[in-house]
Every structure is written in structure tokens, then in C-alpha cells.
Amino acid sequence: MQVVVLVKSIPDPSGEAKLGPDFLVIREGDGVLDPGDEYAVEAALTLAEASGGEVAVVSMGPANAASAIRRALAMGAHRATHISDEALRGADALATAKVLAAAVRRSPFDLVLAGVESTDGYTGTLPMTVAEMLGVPSATFARKVEVTAGVARVERQTEAGYDVVECALPALVTVTASAAEPRFPTLKGIMSARSKPLEQLALADLGLSPAEVAPTQRVVAVEATAEKGPGEVIQAGDDDAARIADLLAEAKVI
Amino acid sequence: MAKVWVFTEVSADGTPAPSALELLTKARSLGDAEAVALGPGATASAAALGAHGASTVHASDDPVFTDHLSQPAAHALHALVERHRPNLILFASTHDSRDVAGRLQARTGSALMSNATDVVSPDLARTAIAGGSQLVDVALEGPVPRLILVRPKSFAAEPSGGTAAMVPVDVEIPEELRRARRLERHEETASGPKLEEARVVVAGGRGLQDAQNFALLHELAAALGNAAVGASRAVVDAGWIAYSHQVGQTGKTVKPEVYLAFGISGALQHVVGMKGAKRIVAINKDPDAPIFRLADLGVVGDALQVLPALIAEVKARRV
């Protein structure tokens, strides 16, 4: 089974995201593999190992996305495609979907996996836009994925619980943290990642023009919200339970 | 006048999702509001949708829209868009609506904005970033309809007293769009009030140290009465508690009278789901935890020590 994973390099999520004067997120320094995508890489490796298939990683991003891609290779992915182009700076989800769909289409695939949403942008619609462009069925929010005889069986998280969904391959599935426990790259994995095929593509290689990836949305203003001002902070032991209960009484809930 | 559509999720008994009524209330201030409801219960929902401002409800009770994921709904919605040319479609930020919006965007090539907290005009929407500390205005350009996914509870639903004309949706759904099939539905029902409706939410994070300690939160919720148990994504990911308890970006949005955060650091992902609470109490060992910036009352200390004392105090005061 050929599994493709869509991955994103994001600024270190432990830092605070900053916007530049053009209202675009500043992406300096090495990016990291989006933690949400690690679950998708792990699920892909597990499925490919069980079926004797291979895992390909596809990512769009600036040059510093390479370290995130290398991490996916170090985890065990077999090859990667990195699409980078000056014309893609500030690309929105639609443009990104066009690029990723065009890259995925270049090779046969059985299953495309992705995280539910990126940890820096939270847009959460991109995998479905890609699925529609590829013309394949999909299941989002998978907490469990199994593939038997060309059919993916997915436990899909819902607001109320979960659904069981079956989906004929080829298909696209987005996975949650419950779907897999990401492996830590071994030293051997890190070493072998350096010699795995990493294809570098520009927009033109995918037959796309800059006009086709021009953003359709634009930040026009950023304003700080009125901070309501810090409340009171006390140390544990200073009648903490009584103080919290006073607040609950003030709110008329006890 | 702009034609503003609301993509509506309905229950089989004809009850529209509360978010649809919130969105219709906003939609009618932006232009002529119409609703699209697909799946069993759609026709029966027209009265409630009309009463909240929809002049027309495009409805189909066909179970194909609930038996199969996203593709039939996106296909039908696209056919309606081609026919009626709305300027804007509002969607609730739910799993199903998000999927339909993402697929529709591939067909219309139009701008799609996620996580909006306000819609200023049919081509300008607002969202909060950096844990709600900054508001960002986003202009939507290019082809119509513009697509906006709105966070739940961004608007208060208000009846308009109107009635809607019901127009049946007669779009053929091809066989090849029925490949993802929903076989079973499981509801993980919790006792007590629903998380979104409870007057008090007692939520726990990593600081509770162990899944078993969530029993203390349940005990506090029971002592309070009208309270529900919430959780951060970290502990849901770790498998300590079911996803239906998750508060935040990928979970539920709550606006209780009081939100009590035990051992939750206050990651952006969590904060967007609870910062609308009237009063926030945070208990955390780390005095620098970002959650303290939001708290009306902060307690620097071990949540596991504060919890038993608070349970006793609440029980004593409620006698």
C-alpha cells in the first residue's frame, strides 16, 4: 500500500507566534514538524509496515521546512517531496491545497493521511480541499484507522462520541492524537534519513502559475484586545478553598 | 442586497443545531438570510429557521446526507450555489460543516476563513489570535460565495418572528460520491448537565498528574450541582478522559458563569474555548502559567491539594 502524508513545518510551538509588518507570520530559524502531523506519520508507517508498502511525505514550505521533513524521514518515511517557491510566500489554504494536490497526483497512491489541523494556523479545512481536488472520499478526525482489503475502517471522533466509518480506497483520512503514539527517531533512522530521496520542486514543476496561487484573503488590520487586567493571585494555603467558594457564591452558583 | 446563506446541521427530529440559529441572527443583519438544511429532519426544521430570520430554507430529508460523509452535502451545496449565487455562506465550526466547507472551496475557488468570531460584512470577518490577545480583520477577495466558519457562541440567537419559504433540494447524488459510509454512531453520554450548558465548568489538565484524579473533578461537579467536567487537549490526547470533555480549539466552546481550571497551563488551543467565561479561577503550580493572565482569581499551588479542600467547602456551604 502506498501511503502519502501531508506534513507542515511550523515555528516552534513553545514560542509565541509573531506577525511581521506585512501581517504574515515570521518564520525564522528551523521549523519543527507540526506535532499534529507526527500522529499521521506514525499511522502511515504502521499501515505501510503491515501491508509491505511505502510512505511518502509531501510538504510545502520555505527552505527551513527541510528539518521538519527530515524528521518524518528519520521516523521511517521512505521518501519526501518538498515544494518551495518565492511565489508561495503568504499562500492561503486554497493555494496550499492546489500545490499539495498537484504534488500527490504525480505518483499512484492508496491512502493520503494528514493531521486534523495545523498547530500554528488552525484552519482545519485544507485536507478536505485536497481530497476534493483529488476526487477521493475522506474521513476526518480518525481516532483509529485500519485497512482491510482495500477499505479503510475508521473510528471518527464526533462532538458526542464517535462514529464508525468505512471508506473505499483511494481515500484521505485525517488523524487525531488518539490514532497513534509517534515513535522517536532512532540514531539509525536519523542517519539513514540523509540518504533518502528528497525531491525539491518549484511551482512550475507542478504546472502551476503564480496567479493560480495568489491569496484570496488578506489581513487588513490587527488590534490588541482590551486586556481585562490581571485578577488577584494568592498562594495555596491562604484560605484558597474559602476564597474560591466566595467567588462561586458571588456568581450565585452555590 | 447581499444573499447570505447559513449551512444548517439538523437532528432527525427537526431541531436545528443551536449554532444555526446564532448564525441566522447574524446573517439577517448582513443581508437576505437563507438556510440550507440537508438530511433527515431538514424539512421539519424550516419553522425554527424561519423564526430566526431565514426567508427561504433549501431542504432535503434524504438520508444520503447523513449516511455518507461530506461528499453528498458538498455536491448538493455546490449545485445550489451555481443556481442561486449567494454572496456568503456561514458555517458553524463543527466537524461535519468544516468538511463540507473545505470540499466546497475546492469547487468554487473562493476564499474560506476559519475560526471567525465576528462577521463585519459579506467580505470582512474577524478572528482572534494569540489566545485572544489580538483581533485580526481579514478581507475576503476573489470569487463568491465567500465561505466563513464561525466559532460556536460568537453570536446570541434571537428570534425574528419570521416564516421561511421551504424549497425542496432536488440534486442527484452520483454513486461515486457515496464511498465513505457511516456505519455506526456511538454517543458517550456523561451524567449531569451538558458541558456547553453548565453554569459551572470544572476542568482539569496535566497538573492533575493521573487519569484517576479526574474523580476529584467529578466529585466537585456533583457537589456544585449544575456543573460539568472539562479537560485540556493534552489530557484527552493522553487518553485520561473522553474527547467529548475537551474544551478548546478542537473541542467545545463554553461560556459558563464560572470556569475553574485545575492544573491547566493555558495553551492557546485551550484558551479560545473558555475565555468567554464570566469568571475564571485558575489553580496551577507554575506562577508563570499563561492561564493566570485570564484568571479573576489565581491560586499558585498543587491542584490536588486545593481540590479536596474546595469539595469540603462547597459541600459545607450548600447544606
Short mmCIF file of N, CA and C in Angstrom, two decimals, chain B residues 14-110:
data_model
loop_
_atom_site.label_atom_id
_atom_site.label_comp_id
_atom_site.label_asym_id
_atom_site.label_seq_id
_atom_site.Cartn_x
_atom_site.Cartn_y
_atom_site.Cartn_z
N GLY B 14 -35.92 17.23 13.63
CA GLY B 14 -36.24 18.54 13.07
C GLY B 14 -35.71 19.71 13.87
N THR B 15 -34.89 19.44 14.89
CA THR B 15 -34.30 20.54 15.67
C THR B 15 -33.02 21.02 15.00
N PRO B 16 -32.97 22.31 14.62
CA PRO B 16 -31.70 22.79 14.05
C PRO B 16 -30.64 22.92 15.13
N ALA B 17 -29.37 22.79 14.75
CA ALA B 17 -28.28 22.99 15.71
C ALA B 17 -28.36 24.41 16.25
N PRO B 18 -28.10 24.61 17.56
CA PRO B 18 -28.15 25.97 18.13
C PRO B 18 -27.28 26.96 17.34
N SER B 19 -26.14 26.46 16.82
CA SER B 19 -25.24 27.35 16.08
C SER B 19 -25.91 27.92 14.84
N ALA B 20 -26.84 27.17 14.22
CA ALA B 20 -27.51 27.65 13.02
C ALA B 20 -28.37 28.88 13.35
N LEU B 21 -29.00 28.85 14.52
CA LEU B 21 -29.85 29.97 14.91
C LEU B 21 -29.00 31.19 15.24
N GLU B 22 -27.81 30.94 15.83
CA GLU B 22 -26.87 32.04 16.10
C GLU B 22 -26.43 32.68 14.78
N LEU B 23 -26.10 31.82 13.81
CA LEU B 23 -25.60 32.34 12.52
C LEU B 23 -26.69 33.05 11.74
N LEU B 24 -27.93 32.56 11.81
CA LEU B 24 -29.03 33.24 11.11
C LEU B 24 -29.27 34.62 11.70
N THR B 25 -29.13 34.73 13.03
CA THR B 25 -29.32 36.03 13.67
C THR B 25 -28.31 37.03 13.11
N LYS B 26 -27.07 36.58 12.91
CA LYS B 26 -26.05 37.45 12.32
C LYS B 26 -26.33 37.68 10.83
N ALA B 27 -26.69 36.59 10.14
CA ALA B 27 -26.87 36.66 8.68
C ALA B 27 -27.91 37.70 8.30
N ARG B 28 -29.00 37.80 9.08
CA ARG B 28 -30.06 38.73 8.68
C ARG B 28 -29.65 40.18 8.87
N SER B 29 -28.58 40.42 9.66
CA SER B 29 -28.08 41.79 9.77
C SER B 29 -27.14 42.13 8.62
N LEU B 30 -26.73 41.10 7.86
CA LEU B 30 -25.78 41.32 6.76
C LEU B 30 -26.47 41.36 5.40
N GLY B 31 -27.70 40.86 5.32
CA GLY B 31 -28.39 40.82 4.03
C GLY B 31 -29.61 39.93 4.13
N ASP B 32 -30.00 39.37 2.99
CA ASP B 32 -31.16 38.47 2.95
C ASP B 32 -30.67 37.08 3.39
N ALA B 33 -31.18 36.61 4.53
CA ALA B 33 -30.69 35.35 5.09
C ALA B 33 -31.50 34.17 4.57
N GLU B 34 -30.78 33.13 4.14
CA GLU B 34 -31.42 31.88 3.74
C GLU B 34 -30.65 30.73 4.40
N ALA B 35 -31.33 29.59 4.55
CA ALA B 35 -30.67 28.43 5.16
C ALA B 35 -30.67 27.26 4.19
N VAL B 36 -29.64 26.43 4.31
CA VAL B 36 -29.59 25.17 3.58
C VAL B 36 -29.50 24.07 4.63
N ALA B 37 -30.49 23.16 4.63
CA ALA B 37 -30.50 22.07 5.61
C ALA B 37 -30.61 20.75 4.86
N LEU B 38 -29.66 19.84 5.10
CA LEU B 38 -29.60 18.59 4.35
C LEU B 38 -29.60 17.40 5.30
N GLY B 39 -30.50 16.46 5.08
CA GLY B 39 -30.56 15.25 5.89
C GLY B 39 -31.89 15.14 6.62
N PRO B 40 -32.16 13.98 7.21
CA PRO B 40 -33.43 13.77 7.90
C PRO B 40 -33.69 14.86 8.94
N GLY B 41 -34.91 15.40 8.93
CA GLY B 41 -35.26 16.49 9.85
C GLY B 41 -35.19 17.86 9.22
N ALA B 42 -34.60 17.94 8.02
CA ALA B 42 -34.38 19.24 7.39
C ALA B 42 -35.69 20.00 7.15
N THR B 43 -36.67 19.31 6.57
CA THR B 43 -37.94 19.97 6.26
C THR B 43 -38.60 20.48 7.54
N ALA B 44 -38.58 19.63 8.56
CA ALA B 44 -39.23 19.99 9.82
C ALA B 44 -38.53 21.15 10.52
N SER B 45 -37.27 21.40 10.16
CA SER B 45 -36.52 22.47 10.83
C SER B 45 -36.86 23.85 10.27
N ALA B 46 -37.59 23.88 9.14
CA ALA B 46 -37.82 25.16 8.45
C ALA B 46 -38.54 26.18 9.33
N ALA B 47 -39.47 25.72 10.18
CA ALA B 47 -40.22 26.66 11.02
C ALA B 47 -39.27 27.40 11.96
N ALA B 48 -38.39 26.63 12.65
CA ALA B 48 -37.45 27.26 13.59
C ALA B 48 -36.46 28.16 12.87
N LEU B 49 -36.04 27.75 11.67
CA LEU B 49 -35.07 28.56 10.91
C LEU B 49 -35.73 29.85 10.44
N GLY B 50 -37.00 29.74 10.01
CA GLY B 50 -37.76 30.94 9.60
C GLY B 50 -37.94 31.89 10.77
N ALA B 51 -38.21 31.33 11.93
CA ALA B 51 -38.42 32.15 13.13
C ALA B 51 -37.15 32.87 13.57
N HIS B 52 -36.01 32.47 13.03
CA HIS B 52 -34.75 33.14 13.35
C HIS B 52 -34.19 33.91 12.16
N GLY B 53 -35.02 34.12 11.16
CA GLY B 53 -34.61 35.08 10.13
C GLY B 53 -34.37 34.53 8.74
N ALA B 54 -34.52 33.20 8.54
CA ALA B 54 -34.32 32.68 7.18
C ALA B 54 -35.56 32.98 6.35
N SER B 55 -35.39 33.63 5.21
CA SER B 55 -36.54 33.91 4.34
C SER B 55 -36.87 32.67 3.51
N THR B 56 -35.84 31.88 3.21
CA THR B 56 -36.01 30.65 2.43
C THR B 56 -35.18 29.54 3.10
N VAL B 57 -35.73 28.33 3.11
CA VAL B 57 -34.95 27.19 3.57
C VAL B 57 -34.87 26.18 2.42
N HIS B 58 -33.67 25.92 1.94
CA HIS B 58 -33.44 24.89 0.94
C HIS B 58 -33.25 23.59 1.72
N ALA B 59 -34.19 22.64 1.57
CA ALA B 59 -34.16 21.48 2.46
C ALA B 59 -34.31 20.17 1.70
N SER B 60 -33.60 19.15 2.21
CA SER B 60 -33.79 17.78 1.72
C SER B 60 -33.70 16.83 2.90
N ASP B 61 -34.67 15.93 3.02
CA ASP B 61 -34.66 14.95 4.11
C ASP B 61 -33.93 13.67 3.73
N ASP B 62 -33.29 13.66 2.57
CA ASP B 62 -32.63 12.45 2.07
C ASP B 62 -31.53 11.96 3.03
N PRO B 63 -31.63 10.71 3.51
CA PRO B 63 -30.60 10.20 4.44
C PRO B 63 -29.21 10.07 3.81
N VAL B 64 -29.09 10.22 2.49
CA VAL B 64 -27.75 10.14 1.87
C VAL B 64 -26.81 11.16 2.51
N PHE B 65 -27.38 12.27 3.02
CA PHE B 65 -26.54 13.33 3.57
C PHE B 65 -26.00 13.02 4.97
N THR B 66 -26.61 12.05 5.66
CA THR B 66 -26.07 11.67 6.96
C THR B 66 -25.44 10.28 6.92
N ASP B 67 -25.88 9.45 5.95
CA ASP B 67 -25.31 8.10 5.84
C ASP B 67 -23.90 8.14 5.23
N HIS B 68 -23.61 9.18 4.47
CA HIS B 68 -22.31 9.30 3.80
C HIS B 68 -21.65 10.60 4.20
N LEU B 69 -20.33 10.57 4.41
CA LEU B 69 -19.63 11.75 4.88
C LEU B 69 -19.36 12.76 3.78
N SER B 70 -19.60 13.98 4.04
CA SER B 70 -19.17 15.21 3.35
C SER B 70 -19.41 15.31 1.84
N GLN B 71 -19.15 14.26 1.06
CA GLN B 71 -19.22 14.44 -0.39
C GLN B 71 -20.63 14.75 -0.92
N PRO B 72 -21.68 14.00 -0.50
CA PRO B 72 -23.02 14.36 -0.99
C PRO B 72 -23.43 15.78 -0.61
N ALA B 73 -23.14 16.18 0.63
CA ALA B 73 -23.55 17.52 1.07
C ALA B 73 -22.80 18.60 0.29
N ALA B 74 -21.49 18.38 0.08
CA ALA B 74 -20.71 19.38 -0.66
C ALA B 74 -21.21 19.46 -2.11
N HIS B 75 -21.56 18.32 -2.68
CA HIS B 75 -22.05 18.29 -4.06
C HIS B 75 -23.37 19.03 -4.19
N ALA B 76 -24.31 18.76 -3.27
CA ALA B 76 -25.62 19.42 -3.33
C ALA B 76 -25.48 20.92 -3.09
N LEU B 77 -24.65 21.27 -2.10
CA LEU B 77 -24.47 22.69 -1.79
C LEU B 77 -23.86 23.42 -2.98
N HIS B 78 -22.93 22.77 -3.64
CA HIS B 78 -22.32 23.40 -4.82
C HIS B 78 -23.35 23.61 -5.94
N ALA B 79 -24.22 22.60 -6.13
CA ALA B 79 -25.25 22.74 -7.17
C ALA B 79 -26.18 23.92 -6.84
N LEU B 80 -26.52 24.07 -5.56
CA LEU B 80 -27.38 25.19 -5.15
C LEU B 80 -26.67 26.53 -5.33
N VAL B 81 -25.39 26.55 -5.04
CA VAL B 81 -24.59 27.77 -5.21
C VAL B 81 -24.59 28.20 -6.67
N GLU B 82 -24.41 27.24 -7.57
CA GLU B 82 -24.39 27.55 -9.01
C GLU B 82 -25.72 28.15 -9.45
N ARG B 83 -26.78 27.62 -8.86
CA ARG B 83 -28.12 28.04 -9.26
C ARG B 83 -28.50 29.40 -8.67
N HIS B 84 -28.15 29.63 -7.40
CA HIS B 84 -28.68 30.80 -6.70
C HIS B 84 -27.65 31.88 -6.39
N ARG B 85 -26.39 31.61 -6.59
CA ARG B 85 -25.32 32.60 -6.43
C ARG B 85 -25.37 33.42 -5.13
N PRO B 86 -25.26 32.77 -3.97
CA PRO B 86 -25.19 33.56 -2.73
C PRO B 86 -23.86 34.31 -2.67
N ASN B 87 -23.83 35.40 -1.89
CA ASN B 87 -22.59 36.16 -1.73
C ASN B 87 -21.69 35.55 -0.66
N LEU B 88 -22.35 34.96 0.33
CA LEU B 88 -21.61 34.49 1.50
C LEU B 88 -22.31 33.26 2.07
N ILE B 89 -21.52 32.27 2.52
CA ILE B 89 -22.10 31.14 3.25
C ILE B 89 -21.42 31.06 4.62
N LEU B 90 -22.24 31.04 5.66
CA LEU B 90 -21.72 30.88 7.02
C LEU B 90 -21.89 29.43 7.45
N PHE B 91 -20.84 28.89 8.05
CA PHE B 91 -20.85 27.52 8.57
C PHE B 91 -20.48 27.58 10.06
N ALA B 92 -21.02 26.65 10.86
CA ALA B 92 -20.55 26.52 12.24
C ALA B 92 -19.24 25.74 12.22
N SER B 93 -18.36 26.02 13.15
CA SER B 93 -17.08 25.29 13.24
C SER B 93 -17.29 23.91 13.85
N THR B 94 -18.01 23.03 13.17
CA THR B 94 -18.18 21.66 13.65
C THR B 94 -17.42 20.74 12.71
N HIS B 95 -17.23 19.49 13.12
CA HIS B 95 -16.51 18.56 12.26
C HIS B 95 -17.15 18.43 10.89
N ASP B 96 -18.47 18.18 10.87
CA ASP B 96 -19.14 17.94 9.59
C ASP B 96 -19.16 19.19 8.71
N SER B 97 -19.47 20.34 9.29
CA SER B 97 -19.57 21.56 8.47
C SER B 97 -18.21 21.97 7.93
N ARG B 98 -17.17 21.78 8.74
CA ARG B 98 -15.82 22.10 8.32
C ARG B 98 -15.44 21.27 7.08
N ASP B 99 -15.83 19.99 7.10
CA ASP B 99 -15.53 19.10 5.98
C ASP B 99 -16.23 19.57 4.71
N VAL B 100 -17.49 19.93 4.84
CA VAL B 100 -18.27 20.37 3.68
C VAL B 100 -17.68 21.67 3.12
N ALA B 101 -17.33 22.60 4.01
CA ALA B 101 -16.78 23.89 3.57
C ALA B 101 -15.45 23.68 2.83
N GLY B 102 -14.60 22.81 3.36
CA GLY B 102 -13.31 22.55 2.72
C GLY B 102 -13.47 21.98 1.33
N ARG B 103 -14.43 21.06 1.18
CA ARG B 103 -14.67 20.47 -0.15
C ARG B 103 -15.29 21.50 -1.09
N LEU B 104 -16.22 22.29 -0.58
CA LEU B 104 -16.87 23.29 -1.44
C LEU B 104 -15.83 24.27 -1.99
N GLN B 105 -14.85 24.62 -1.14
CA GLN B 105 -13.84 25.59 -1.57
C GLN B 105 -13.07 25.09 -2.80
N ALA B 106 -12.82 23.78 -2.85
CA ALA B 106 -12.09 23.22 -3.99
C ALA B 106 -12.88 23.45 -5.29
N ARG B 107 -14.21 23.46 -5.19
CA ARG B 107 -15.03 23.61 -6.39
C ARG B 107 -15.26 25.07 -6.76
N THR B 108 -15.44 25.94 -5.75
CA THR B 108 -15.76 27.34 -6.05
C THR B 108 -14.51 28.19 -6.19
N GLY B 109 -13.39 27.74 -5.62
CA GLY B 109 -12.15 28.53 -5.66
C GLY B 109 -12.28 29.83 -4.87
N SER B 110 -13.21 29.85 -3.92
CA SER B 110 -13.42 31.10 -3.19
C SER B 110 -12.66 31.11 -1.86
#
